Amino acid sequence: MRFNKFLLIGAVGAAALGGAIAPAAAAPSPPAVTALVGGTVVAVDGGPAIKNATVLITGERIAQIGPADSTAIPPGAKIIPMTGRWLMPGLMNMHVHLGLKLPGAAGNSLAAETDTEEVLRMAGNARLSLLAGVTTLRLVGEDHGTDFALRAAIERGEVIGPRIKTAGEVIVPTGGHGSLEADGPYALAHEVREQIKHGADWIKIAISGGISDERGSISAAPMTDEEMSTLIEVAHRNGIRVTAHNGSSEAARQALRFGIDGFEHGYHLDAAVLKDMKAKGVWLVPTIVVTQPGALEFYRKIGSPPWYLDRVKITGADHWAMLQNAIRMGVNIALGTDQFPFEPNDGTTATVAEAELYVKAGMTPLQALQAATTQAARMLAMDADVGSVTVGKFADIIAVSGDPVKDIHALRTIDFVMKGGAVVRDDRRETAAQ
């Protein structure tokens, strides 16, 4: 206490003398201006592209977009040539676990990981996600508040990573597909309120089994009506939306009756459920990459056991058919991977592979881009700030070497990443400097 008192006395004394001896406060510096010049701006809203464009960025946000020959660049602006590049909004991945642990050798090696160790590992994965072109992500299940700590560190500029929305821990009945267990409507309601108290943007529950469960059917529906209805009501009364890990049509019908906002995976959802989702505007985050052949490289790397690989194989065919039906029926789809956003998958990253699979399943390239940008932004209610290269929005911008509206595989050529006006990756300039 003595130390604090002397600090307080010193501060008060300095304030009293400040008028006589303190230097005048320096005027705040104007925000930096950056000009991206010569690239083609992709209109992910479906409008015409702007060729040979200049994108002026003031501070964190886009200030002006127009043809290069008629858009004046202010004196002193930092100019970044973009000739031969297509500029588009940063990708958004809506199903991420930065602290992912799966059955197998890699997961076993993390069994004794402390929360401190885990959040440091998550920070490294956040940085790699951003470098891979993912400028916004949604965390859908982390341990013991590590997600809240990481999000705060990124927002303070102490850690490099994407913008984060998070659901805290996954809330489940005892034995469910998640870590935060409770039973009965009021115990589950308490856990919902706890996650909201700590800063959850969403609530995530698990209403069926999962691929990584040794026991428990993916097609089951273990929650009672009273448990599920109370949990969803409490979240909605607090202005928070609810998404559910789910592969079960039976559980989906139950959740849809009580106003669920979204489903993750949807492995075995039938046409009737998808029709109801479409009618009610319920979101689907498919994570199709986890059950398709491109993920086998990842599963081999982490030493997945045979029983896990068998469950992946058994689930894959239904999962693929469900996605095709959802696309054909016009269900709201936002891109998510359930793998690290940067994880190798089918010769590219999991995020890009997910978008490519959407096209293979029936989307146009533009629709797949929208699932990773405008649709994801709308799902997060962030569409005023992110999701397109638009005046007034954050300058979250990536660049590719081809037109992704014509060929989704152009996303494999990401070589420039900017978040909030700050360049975090520019492969061409780095190569030129060598």
XYZ file of C-alpha atoms in Angstrom:
434
model
C 0.000 0.000 0.000
C 2.864 2.389 0.794
C 4.257 2.002 -2.727
C 0.872 2.730 -4.286
C 0.340 5.752 -2.011
C 3.663 7.297 -3.027
C 2.838 6.666 -6.677
C -0.493 8.457 -6.174
C 1.175 11.387 -4.388
C 3.719 11.677 -7.183
C 1.034 11.612 -9.830
C -1.022 14.270 -8.049
C 2.050 16.460 -7.607
C 2.986 16.150 -11.237
C -0.545 17.063 -12.242
C -0.433 20.135 -10.017
C 2.816 21.288 -11.601
C 1.844 20.196 -15.107
C 0.722 23.646 -16.174
C 4.180 25.004 -15.459
C 6.543 22.291 -16.642
C 4.725 19.717 -18.792
C 5.289 19.974 -22.538
C 2.277 20.654 -24.709
C 0.500 17.484 -25.775
C 1.437 16.453 -29.286
C -1.357 16.575 -31.839
C -2.526 13.080 -32.806
C -1.006 11.805 -36.039
C -3.435 11.454 -38.935
C -4.266 7.853 -39.821
C -1.980 6.234 -42.379
C -3.194 6.082 -45.975
C -2.480 3.077 -48.178
C -3.297 2.732 -51.885
C -3.664 -0.671 -53.548
C -3.179 0.175 -57.217
C -3.793 -1.673 -60.474
C -5.656 -4.781 -59.323
C -9.157 -6.000 -60.169
C -11.654 -5.677 -57.303
C -13.916 -8.727 -57.156
C -17.539 -7.886 -56.367
C -18.618 -10.807 -54.190
C -22.128 -9.337 -54.065
C -22.489 -10.287 -57.731
C -21.930 -6.845 -59.246
C -19.355 -5.968 -61.914
C -15.662 -6.189 -61.082
C -13.608 -2.986 -61.071
C -10.576 -3.436 -63.316
C -7.333 -1.474 -62.912
C -8.664 -0.142 -59.630
C -7.292 1.962 -56.831
C -8.394 1.077 -53.320
C -7.647 3.847 -50.814
C -7.421 2.780 -47.188
C -7.387 5.258 -44.327
C -6.404 3.687 -41.044
C -8.308 0.417 -40.708
C -11.084 1.066 -43.212
C -11.626 1.418 -46.942
C -12.071 5.068 -47.838
C -12.466 5.026 -51.623
C -12.568 2.588 -54.552
C -12.439 3.565 -58.187
C -10.646 3.292 -61.520
C -6.949 4.056 -61.158
C -6.997 6.799 -63.826
C -9.681 8.785 -61.987
C -8.935 8.083 -58.313
C -6.478 10.542 -56.819
C -3.889 9.176 -54.383
C -3.174 11.581 -51.508
C 0.408 12.810 -51.076
C 2.392 10.630 -48.695
C 0.205 7.558 -49.165
C 1.905 4.166 -49.172
C 1.436 2.694 -52.647
C 1.281 -1.088 -53.124
C 1.192 -2.252 -56.768
C -1.502 -4.874 -57.426
C -1.249 -5.295 -61.191
C -2.255 -8.795 -62.233
C -4.010 -9.540 -58.957
C -7.683 -9.932 -58.088
C -8.618 -8.288 -54.787
C -11.354 -9.793 -52.661
C -12.432 -9.739 -49.020
C -10.564 -11.880 -46.541
C -11.978 -15.366 -46.127
C -14.198 -16.161 -43.138
C -14.181 -19.606 -41.506
C -17.181 -20.278 -39.265
C -16.231 -23.589 -37.635
C -12.803 -23.523 -36.025
C -11.172 -25.066 -32.957
C -7.768 -23.400 -32.585
C -7.058 -25.746 -29.687
C -8.194 -28.817 -31.620
C -7.441 -32.215 -30.075
C -8.666 -35.333 -31.870
C -8.328 -39.033 -31.062
C -4.912 -40.351 -32.043
C -1.232 -39.909 -31.345
C -1.264 -36.112 -31.663
C -4.255 -35.763 -29.349
C -2.718 -38.144 -26.824
C 0.445 -36.033 -26.727
C -1.674 -33.055 -25.625
C -3.521 -34.901 -22.852
C -1.572 -33.110 -20.101
C -1.535 -29.705 -21.821
C -2.210 -26.845 -19.402
C -4.519 -23.958 -20.264
C -1.458 -21.697 -20.545
C 0.197 -24.060 -22.997
C -3.020 -24.430 -24.927
C -3.643 -20.721 -25.393
C -0.070 -20.277 -26.642
C -0.640 -23.083 -29.151
C -3.908 -21.445 -30.152
C -2.107 -18.139 -30.708
C 0.272 -19.833 -33.128
C -2.656 -21.382 -34.976
C -4.418 -18.006 -35.103
C -1.376 -16.447 -36.770
C -1.171 -19.237 -39.354
C -4.901 -18.887 -40.035
C -4.502 -15.195 -40.804
C -1.497 -15.801 -43.044
C -3.618 -18.326 -44.953
C -6.088 -15.560 -45.814
C -8.696 -16.100 -43.085
C -9.298 -12.663 -41.596
C -12.367 -13.571 -39.492
C -13.229 -16.826 -37.795
C -15.762 -18.223 -35.360
C -14.542 -20.494 -32.581
C -17.073 -23.184 -31.715
C -15.647 -24.915 -28.677
C -12.471 -24.212 -26.697
C -11.358 -25.012 -23.145
C -11.744 -23.024 -19.922
C -11.907 -19.527 -21.396
C -8.786 -19.802 -23.551
C -10.787 -18.405 -26.479
C -11.762 -15.276 -24.556
C -8.148 -14.666 -23.523
C -6.892 -15.112 -27.088
C -9.570 -12.853 -28.568
C -8.681 -10.094 -26.087
C -4.966 -10.406 -26.873
C -5.633 -10.113 -30.607
C -7.905 -7.110 -30.100
C -5.176 -5.415 -28.009
C -2.641 -6.036 -30.766
C -0.491 -8.322 -28.600
C -1.062 -11.350 -30.831
C -1.405 -11.566 -34.611
C -4.593 -13.284 -35.685
C -8.012 -12.993 -37.334
C -11.053 -11.257 -35.918
C -12.695 -13.728 -33.564
C -16.260 -14.481 -32.638
C -16.570 -17.305 -30.146
C -19.056 -19.680 -28.555
C -17.001 -20.507 -25.478
C -17.246 -24.137 -24.365
C -19.647 -26.652 -25.904
C -22.596 -27.229 -23.547
C -23.848 -30.825 -23.463
C -25.798 -33.268 -21.310
C -23.615 -35.748 -19.445
C -21.791 -37.975 -21.910
C -22.459 -35.647 -24.829
C -20.136 -34.467 -27.584
C -18.414 -31.705 -25.629
C -16.675 -30.747 -22.419
C -19.124 -28.625 -20.394
C -21.632 -31.121 -19.013
C -24.897 -30.362 -17.230
C -28.226 -32.098 -16.802
C -31.734 -30.716 -16.501
C -33.088 -27.448 -17.918
C -31.899 -25.149 -15.146
C -28.391 -26.566 -14.884
C -28.041 -26.148 -18.655
C -29.481 -22.623 -18.430
C -26.862 -21.791 -15.797
C -24.057 -22.886 -18.129
C -25.512 -20.758 -20.926
C -25.492 -17.717 -18.663
C -21.925 -18.466 -17.568
C -20.660 -18.493 -21.154
C -22.506 -15.262 -21.932
C -21.067 -13.685 -18.774
C -17.559 -14.454 -20.008
C -18.226 -12.919 -23.426
C -19.646 -15.602 -25.722
C -20.984 -14.256 -29.033
C -22.831 -17.525 -29.688
C -23.854 -20.506 -27.615
C -22.932 -23.916 -28.967
C -24.614 -27.097 -27.826
C -24.230 -30.699 -28.992
C -27.505 -32.457 -29.688
C -26.151 -35.676 -31.212
C -23.001 -37.753 -31.131
C -19.943 -36.980 -33.235
C -17.397 -38.756 -35.390
C -14.750 -38.472 -32.664
C -16.944 -40.186 -30.033
C -16.123 -43.824 -29.313
C -19.671 -44.217 -27.991
C -22.908 -42.438 -28.782
C -24.827 -42.421 -32.045
C -24.534 -39.508 -34.467
C -28.220 -40.084 -35.243
C -29.408 -39.921 -31.610
C -31.253 -37.073 -29.847
C -30.188 -37.178 -26.169
C -31.649 -33.868 -24.899
C -35.165 -33.681 -23.505
C -37.578 -31.113 -24.881
C -37.489 -29.161 -21.623
C -33.688 -29.090 -21.588
C -33.362 -27.891 -25.167
C -36.211 -25.395 -25.114
C -35.005 -23.785 -21.878
C -31.408 -23.572 -23.051
C -32.350 -21.889 -26.341
C -34.839 -19.556 -24.631
C -32.244 -18.352 -22.111
C -29.701 -17.607 -24.845
C -32.259 -15.752 -26.962
C -33.443 -13.715 -23.952
C -29.852 -12.501 -23.707
C -29.659 -11.648 -27.400
C -27.329 -14.555 -28.174
C -27.900 -17.061 -30.956
C -27.509 -20.817 -30.617
C -25.844 -23.291 -32.947
C -25.718 -27.040 -32.497
C -23.257 -29.746 -33.354
C -25.643 -32.137 -35.045
C -25.824 -34.991 -37.488
C -29.263 -36.252 -36.518
C -32.533 -35.496 -38.316
C -34.496 -36.415 -35.191
C -32.503 -33.964 -33.058
C -32.758 -31.350 -35.798
C -36.549 -31.524 -35.884
C -36.600 -31.107 -32.118
C -34.248 -28.112 -32.198
C -36.106 -26.458 -35.069
C -39.316 -26.507 -33.016
C -37.579 -24.460 -30.325
C -35.967 -21.860 -32.591
C -32.365 -23.039 -33.063
C -30.304 -20.649 -35.215
C -27.855 -23.023 -36.867
C -26.453 -26.521 -37.279
C -22.820 -27.573 -37.575
C -21.948 -30.520 -39.877
C -25.478 -31.845 -40.510
C -24.091 -35.248 -41.499
C -27.376 -37.153 -41.888
C -29.994 -34.397 -42.218
C -32.880 -35.426 -44.453
C -34.741 -33.390 -47.055
C -37.627 -32.533 -44.724
C -35.234 -31.014 -42.176
C -33.420 -29.048 -44.885
C -36.740 -27.717 -46.187
C -37.667 -26.521 -42.687
C -34.217 -24.928 -42.268
C -34.695 -23.059 -45.538
C -38.147 -21.823 -44.490
C -36.882 -20.617 -41.093
C -33.569 -19.149 -42.262
C -31.540 -21.557 -40.124
C -27.836 -21.684 -40.969
C -25.803 -24.701 -42.010
C -22.021 -24.787 -41.566
C -21.211 -28.008 -43.428
C -17.521 -28.736 -42.610
C -17.606 -31.108 -45.586
C -13.798 -31.404 -45.729
C -13.662 -33.587 -42.617
C -15.470 -36.547 -44.191
C -14.050 -36.408 -47.705
C -10.851 -38.039 -49.034
C -8.767 -34.849 -48.844
C -8.767 -35.070 -45.042
C -6.985 -38.433 -44.983
C -3.605 -36.680 -45.149
C -4.488 -34.838 -41.932
C -5.762 -37.971 -40.195
C -2.586 -39.874 -41.070
C -0.478 -37.016 -39.718
C -2.239 -36.989 -36.337
C -2.244 -40.782 -36.054
C -6.017 -41.283 -36.060
C -7.054 -44.747 -34.806
C -8.837 -47.238 -37.118
C -12.222 -46.834 -35.396
C -12.120 -43.075 -36.076
C -11.267 -43.556 -39.744
C -14.111 -46.078 -40.020
C -16.595 -43.529 -38.645
C -15.311 -40.911 -41.099
C -15.774 -43.307 -44.011
C -19.259 -44.394 -42.917
C -20.382 -40.777 -42.471
C -18.906 -39.369 -45.698
C -21.514 -40.543 -48.226
C -24.509 -39.215 -46.263
C -22.659 -35.974 -45.524
C -21.987 -35.390 -49.222
C -25.575 -36.130 -50.247
C -26.857 -33.801 -47.514
C -24.667 -30.956 -48.794
C -25.868 -31.442 -52.367
C -29.476 -31.337 -51.194
C -28.894 -28.256 -49.034
C -27.336 -26.383 -51.957
C -30.113 -27.379 -54.344
C -32.779 -26.327 -51.815
C -31.167 -22.947 -51.063
C -30.385 -23.445 -47.362
C -28.293 -20.646 -45.826
C -24.699 -21.919 -45.912
C -21.633 -20.351 -44.315
C -18.206 -21.885 -44.803
C -16.549 -23.754 -41.957
C -13.982 -26.538 -41.850
C -13.567 -28.172 -38.405
C -9.902 -28.413 -39.379
C -7.372 -25.676 -38.742
C -8.090 -23.075 -41.470
C -4.517 -23.417 -42.765
C -4.329 -27.221 -42.526
C -3.250 -28.931 -45.785
C -6.181 -30.630 -47.513
C -6.260 -31.938 -51.093
C -3.284 -29.852 -52.176
C -4.459 -26.566 -50.653
C -5.697 -25.324 -47.270
C -8.779 -26.737 -45.566
C -10.582 -23.406 -46.006
C -10.004 -23.308 -49.762
C -10.737 -27.032 -50.119
C -14.098 -26.481 -48.380
C -15.038 -23.807 -50.933
C -13.941 -26.037 -53.805
C -16.116 -28.882 -52.518
C -19.123 -26.533 -52.438
C -18.652 -25.950 -56.167
C -18.249 -29.671 -56.782
C -21.497 -30.240 -54.844
C -23.491 -27.751 -56.933
C -22.678 -24.140 -56.043
C -21.396 -21.653 -58.577
C -17.933 -20.251 -57.791
C -19.600 -16.969 -56.776
C -21.914 -18.753 -54.343
C -18.944 -20.550 -52.799
C -17.116 -17.232 -52.425
C -20.213 -15.777 -50.785
C -20.357 -18.675 -48.311
C -16.856 -17.624 -47.235
C -17.525 -13.863 -47.241
C -20.913 -12.157 -47.500
C -22.954 -15.061 -46.144
C -20.598 -15.650 -43.221
C -20.626 -11.927 -42.443
C -24.424 -11.922 -42.504
C -24.574 -14.942 -40.210
C -22.322 -13.162 -37.710
C -24.265 -9.877 -38.096
C -20.944 -8.304 -39.100
C -21.944 -7.396 -42.652
C -21.638 -3.665 -41.955
C -17.932 -4.161 -41.260
C -16.607 -7.175 -43.171
C -17.430 -9.561 -46.005
C -16.779 -7.413 -49.076
C -14.324 -4.852 -50.439
C -16.643 -1.902 -49.876
C -16.147 1.708 -48.795
C -16.570 2.029 -45.039
C -15.762 -1.584 -44.192
C -12.567 -2.854 -42.599
C -9.738 -3.254 -45.085
C -9.618 -7.035 -44.710
C -8.374 -7.889 -48.190
C -6.654 -10.807 -49.882
C -5.227 -11.063 -53.399
C -5.133 -13.979 -55.834
C -3.661 -14.365 -59.318
C -6.878 -15.334 -61.140
C -10.571 -14.512 -61.175
C -12.231 -16.604 -58.412
C -15.706 -15.851 -59.788
C -14.774 -17.831 -62.915
C -12.634 -20.474 -61.213
C -12.796 -21.200 -57.472
C -9.332 -22.788 -57.696
C -7.921 -19.254 -57.941
C -8.151 -19.217 -54.131
C -5.164 -21.568 -54.143
C -2.993 -18.628 -55.252
C -3.472 -16.321 -52.228
C -0.262 -14.311 -51.960
C -1.362 -11.121 -50.180
C -3.240 -10.672 -46.903
C -4.279 -7.428 -45.247
C -6.258 -7.112 -42.037
C -7.586 -3.737 -40.941
C -5.282 -1.884 -43.331
C -2.122 -3.646 -42.110
C -0.297 -5.918 -44.554
C 0.494 -9.223 -42.860
C 1.599 -11.104 -45.987
C 2.801 -9.999 -49.403
C 4.714 -12.749 -51.161
C 5.601 -10.728 -54.278
C 7.220 -7.892 -52.378
C 9.100 -10.306 -50.167
C 10.396 -12.153 -53.225
C 11.467 -8.897 -54.879
C 13.342 -7.842 -51.751
C 15.495 -10.998 -51.679
